[in-house]
mmCIF file of C-alpha atoms and ligand atoms in Angstrom:
data_model
loop_
_atom_site.group_PDB
_atom_site.id
_atom_site.type_symbol
_atom_site.label_atom_id
_atom_site.label_comp_id
_atom_site.label_asym_id
_atom_site.label_seq_id
_atom_site.Cartn_x
_atom_site.Cartn_y
_atom_site.Cartn_z
ATOM 1 C CA MET A 92 0.000 0.000 0.000
ATOM 2 C CA GLU A 93 1.347 3.439 -0.906
ATOM 3 C CA ARG A 94 1.994 5.793 1.977
ATOM 4 C CA THR A 95 2.723 9.457 2.493
ATOM 5 C CA PHE A 96 3.922 11.861 5.139
ATOM 6 C CA LEU A 97 1.469 14.549 6.234
ATOM 7 C CA MET A 98 2.117 17.123 8.913
ATOM 8 C CA ILE A 99 -0.106 19.690 10.574
ATOM 9 C CA LYS A 100 2.184 22.686 10.924
ATOM 10 C CA PRO A 101 2.507 24.767 14.121
ATOM 11 C CA ASP A 102 -0.273 27.213 13.135
ATOM 12 C CA GLY A 103 -2.716 24.333 12.640
ATOM 13 C CA VAL A 104 -1.786 22.738 15.969
ATOM 14 C CA GLN A 105 -2.042 26.032 17.863
ATOM 15 C CA ARG A 106 -5.435 26.804 16.321
ATOM 16 C CA GLY A 107 -6.834 23.440 17.405
ATOM 17 C CA LEU A 108 -7.297 22.046 13.893
ATOM 18 C CA ILE A 109 -5.790 18.568 14.443
ATOM 19 C CA GLY A 110 -9.161 16.842 14.845
ATOM 20 C CA LYS A 111 -10.736 18.531 11.839
ATOM 21 C CA VAL A 112 -7.768 17.743 9.596
ATOM 22 C CA ILE A 113 -7.636 14.083 10.664
ATOM 23 C CA GLN A 114 -11.375 13.784 10.095
ATOM 24 C CA ARG A 115 -11.023 14.809 6.453
ATOM 25 C CA PHE A 116 -8.495 12.079 5.696
ATOM 26 C CA GLU A 117 -10.434 9.452 7.685
ATOM 27 C CA GLU A 118 -13.687 10.301 5.948
ATOM 28 C CA LYS A 119 -11.987 10.022 2.573
ATOM 29 C CA GLY A 120 -11.173 6.400 3.457
ATOM 30 C CA LEU A 121 -7.429 6.758 4.007
ATOM 31 C CA GLN A 122 -5.660 4.767 6.698
ATOM 32 C CA LEU A 123 -3.647 6.234 9.554
ATOM 33 C CA VAL A 124 -0.367 4.387 10.066
ATOM 34 C CA ALA A 125 1.397 6.603 12.647
ATOM 35 C CA ALA A 126 0.918 9.979 14.324
ATOM 36 C CA LYS A 127 2.614 12.088 16.987
ATOM 37 C CA LEU A 128 3.147 15.623 18.220
ATOM 38 C CA VAL A 129 6.715 16.661 17.491
ATOM 39 C CA GLN A 130 8.825 19.707 18.262
ATOM 40 C CA ILE A 131 10.854 19.836 15.051
ATOM 41 C CA THR A 132 14.560 20.518 15.484
ATOM 42 C CA MET A 133 16.419 22.947 13.215
ATOM 43 C CA ALA A 134 18.322 19.984 11.738
ATOM 44 C CA GLN A 135 15.106 18.107 10.926
ATOM 45 C CA ALA A 136 13.562 21.262 9.465
ATOM 46 C CA ALA A 137 16.599 21.957 7.270
ATOM 47 C CA ALA A 138 16.549 18.352 5.989
ATOM 48 C CA HIS A 139 12.797 18.453 5.402
ATOM 49 C CA TYR A 140 12.962 21.690 3.387
ATOM 50 C CA GLU A 141 16.354 20.980 1.758
ATOM 51 C CA GLU A 142 14.960 21.681 -1.751
ATOM 52 C CA HIS A 143 14.107 25.253 -0.699
ATOM 53 C CA ARG A 144 17.582 26.008 0.751
ATOM 54 C CA ASP A 145 18.305 28.725 -1.802
ATOM 55 C CA LYS A 146 14.885 30.402 -1.682
ATOM 56 C CA PRO A 147 14.541 33.836 -0.062
ATOM 57 C CA PHE A 148 11.917 32.511 2.369
ATOM 58 C CA PHE A 149 14.048 29.585 3.646
ATOM 59 C CA GLY A 150 15.008 31.217 6.970
ATOM 60 C CA GLU A 151 11.439 32.288 7.616
ATOM 61 C CA LEU A 152 10.221 28.794 6.759
ATOM 62 C CA LEU A 153 12.576 27.124 9.282
ATOM 63 C CA GLU A 154 11.605 29.633 11.956
ATOM 64 C CA TYR A 155 7.904 28.962 11.367
ATOM 65 C CA ILE A 156 8.123 25.163 11.271
ATOM 66 C CA THR A 157 10.157 25.059 14.517
ATOM 67 C CA SER A 158 8.042 27.725 16.289
ATOM 68 C CA GLY A 159 5.896 25.172 18.171
ATOM 69 C CA PRO A 160 4.752 21.573 18.015
ATOM 70 C CA SER A 161 3.695 20.054 14.702
ATOM 71 C CA PHE A 162 1.562 16.927 14.298
ATOM 72 C CA ALA A 163 3.374 14.395 12.115
ATOM 73 C CA MET A 164 1.414 11.587 10.454
ATOM 74 C CA ILE A 165 1.781 8.716 8.022
ATOM 75 C CA TRP A 166 -1.275 7.846 5.956
ATOM 76 C CA ALA A 167 -1.746 4.993 3.480
ATOM 77 C CA GLY A 168 -4.115 4.392 0.586
ATOM 78 C CA GLU A 169 -4.405 4.130 -3.165
ATOM 79 C CA GLU A 170 -3.060 7.098 -5.160
ATOM 80 C CA ILE A 171 -2.118 8.520 -1.766
ATOM 81 C CA ILE A 172 0.008 11.424 -3.020
ATOM 82 C CA GLN A 173 -2.545 12.752 -5.479
ATOM 83 C CA VAL A 174 -5.457 12.253 -3.089
ATOM 84 C CA THR A 175 -3.828 13.913 -0.082
ATOM 85 C CA ARG A 176 -2.462 16.853 -2.069
ATOM 86 C CA ALA A 177 -5.922 17.457 -3.501
ATOM 87 C CA ILE A 178 -7.377 17.466 0.029
ATOM 88 C CA ASN A 179 -4.616 19.845 1.217
ATOM 89 C CA GLY A 180 -5.188 22.330 -1.629
ATOM 90 C CA LYS A 181 -2.776 24.614 -3.431
ATOM 91 C CA THR A 182 0.323 25.911 -1.623
ATOM 92 C CA ASN A 183 -1.002 29.464 -1.732
ATOM 93 C CA PRO A 184 -4.208 29.472 0.335
ATOM 94 C CA VAL A 185 -5.523 32.407 -1.705
ATOM 95 C CA GLU A 186 -5.612 30.089 -4.734
ATOM 96 C CA ALA A 187 -6.651 26.958 -2.821
ATOM 97 C CA ALA A 188 -10.216 25.893 -3.568
ATOM 98 C CA PRO A 189 -12.876 26.084 -0.856
ATOM 99 C CA GLY A 190 -13.366 22.579 0.543
ATOM 100 C CA THR A 191 -9.621 21.968 0.726
ATOM 101 C CA ILE A 192 -7.747 22.298 4.030
ATOM 102 C CA ARG A 193 -5.738 25.299 2.906
ATOM 103 C CA GLY A 194 -8.734 26.787 1.102
ATOM 104 C CA ASP A 195 -10.836 26.601 4.252
ATOM 105 C CA TYR A 196 -8.328 27.303 7.031
ATOM 106 C CA ALA A 197 -5.420 29.411 5.738
ATOM 107 C CA LEU A 198 -4.740 32.819 4.231
ATOM 108 C CA ARG A 199 -0.980 33.086 3.685
ATOM 109 C CA LYS A 200 1.471 30.958 1.710
ATOM 110 C CA GLY A 201 4.002 30.996 4.526
ATOM 111 C CA VAL A 202 1.453 29.850 7.149
ATOM 112 C CA ASN A 203 -0.624 27.216 5.410
ATOM 113 C CA VAL A 204 -1.639 24.647 8.071
ATOM 114 C CA ILE A 205 -0.504 21.420 6.423
ATOM 115 C CA HIS A 206 2.374 19.703 4.644
ATOM 116 C CA GLY A 207 1.990 16.741 2.292
ATOM 117 C CA SER A 208 4.763 14.903 0.415
ATOM 118 C CA ASP A 209 4.851 15.609 -3.323
ATOM 119 C CA CYS A 210 5.871 12.081 -4.469
ATOM 120 C CA LEU A 211 6.363 8.599 -3.018
ATOM 121 C CA GLU A 212 10.147 8.979 -2.953
ATOM 122 C CA SER A 213 9.954 12.218 -0.932
ATOM 123 C CA ALA A 214 7.397 10.580 1.347
ATOM 124 C CA GLU A 215 9.835 7.807 2.305
ATOM 125 C CA LYS A 216 12.628 10.328 2.982
ATOM 126 C CA GLU A 217 10.318 12.510 5.065
ATOM 127 C CA ILE A 218 8.983 9.512 7.012
ATOM 128 C CA ALA A 219 12.564 8.500 7.841
ATOM 129 C CA ASN A 220 13.289 12.054 9.047
ATOM 130 C CA PHE A 221 10.441 11.948 11.564
ATOM 131 C CA PHE A 222 9.576 8.352 12.478
ATOM 132 C CA THR A 223 11.386 5.223 13.613
ATOM 133 C CA HIS A 224 10.290 1.859 12.241
ATOM 134 C CA GLU A 225 8.991 0.872 15.720
ATOM 135 C CA GLU A 226 6.547 3.783 15.705
ATOM 136 C CA LEU A 227 4.601 2.486 12.708
ATOM 137 C CA ALA A 228 1.413 0.537 13.284
ATOM 138 C CA CYS A 229 2.294 -3.052 12.399
ATOM 139 C CA PHE A 230 -1.099 -4.371 11.350
ATOM 140 C CA LEU A 231 -2.549 -4.564 7.872
ATOM 141 C CA TYR A 232 -5.715 -2.733 6.999
ATOM 142 C CA PRO A 233 -8.111 -4.449 4.611
ATOM 143 C CA ALA A 234 -7.584 -3.451 0.970
ATOM 144 C CA ASP A 235 -11.020 -1.830 0.985
ATOM 145 C CA PRO A 236 -11.457 0.140 4.245
ATOM 146 C CA LYS A 237 -15.179 -0.728 4.278
ATOM 147 C CA GLU A 238 -14.389 -4.472 4.537
ATOM 148 C CA GLY A 239 -13.125 -3.940 8.070
ATOM 149 C CA MET A 240 -16.318 -2.230 9.205
ATOM 150 C CA THR A 241 -18.716 -5.146 9.425
ATOM 151 C CA THR A 242 -18.524 -5.762 13.187
HETATM 152 P P1 IDP B 528 3.844 22.479 -0.793
HETATM 153 O O1 IDP B 528 3.935 22.585 0.714
HETATM 154 O O2 IDP B 528 2.456 22.805 -1.282
HETATM 155 O O3 IDP B 528 4.390 21.189 -1.340
HETATM 156 P P2 IDP B 528 6.296 23.862 -1.621
HETATM 157 O O4 IDP B 528 6.447 24.666 -2.861
HETATM 158 O O5 IDP B 528 7.052 22.572 -1.527
HETATM 159 O O6 IDP B 528 4.727 23.657 -1.395
HETATM 160 O O7 IDP B 528 6.736 24.798 -0.416
HETATM 161 C C1 IDP B 528 6.950 24.281 0.862
HETATM 162 C C2 IDP B 528 6.419 25.240 1.882
HETATM 163 O O8 IDP B 528 7.208 26.431 1.842
HETATM 164 C C3 IDP B 528 4.992 25.729 1.638
HETATM 165 O O9 IDP B 528 4.016 24.841 2.122
HETATM 166 C C4 IDP B 528 4.981 27.047 2.358
HETATM 167 O O10 IDP B 528 4.762 26.870 3.761
HETATM 168 C C5 IDP B 528 6.391 27.557 2.149
HETATM 169 N N1 IDP B 528 6.452 28.495 1.015
HETATM 170 C C6 IDP B 528 6.407 28.204 -0.308
HETATM 171 N N2 IDP B 528 6.480 29.323 -1.051
HETATM 172 C C7 IDP B 528 6.582 30.350 -0.175
HETATM 173 C C8 IDP B 528 6.690 31.773 -0.328
HETATM 174 O O11 IDP B 528 6.724 32.320 -1.440
HETATM 175 N N3 IDP B 528 6.776 32.506 0.821
HETATM 176 C C9 IDP B 528 6.756 31.929 2.065
HETATM 177 N N4 IDP B 528 6.650 30.606 2.249
HETATM 178 C C10 IDP B 528 6.557 29.824 1.151
#
């Protein structure tokens, strides 16, 4: 099963949006594999946003992502990258469609509530940056989430 790394950023945690965000992914039928509150270190932040190292907003981005606890998660499901990025909405909340997380809960590009990996390869790197193997739920969900809901 494909998996991705999703993270509610410090603004989302501080505004009490963890439950609402989780609900959207659960209701879509995705499967939660691991989750925890984490105070991101500067080293983890720099590794996570490595591709943006040369951007003018890099310093601001590290400051923001380490400014308070984030809620790190691993979710699994079919077409997980495409599905979760659609639920998150465009990077710039001004352009993000209503009904998406960023469209409904954010206003500024630099403070946009949620992170989602952009491909399966990045997802695995990001998971390794934030989770140990022991932290992952070690049971298999049914292929169709509804199959497990009969009892
Ligand atoms: P994504 O989070 O939608 O994948 P990326 O382009 O990978 O978008 O950017 C990573 C994060 O960097 C964004 O979610 C946002 O928080 C921040 N960011 C991107 N562009 C800007 C900008 O122009 N100003 C400030 N922050 C930005």
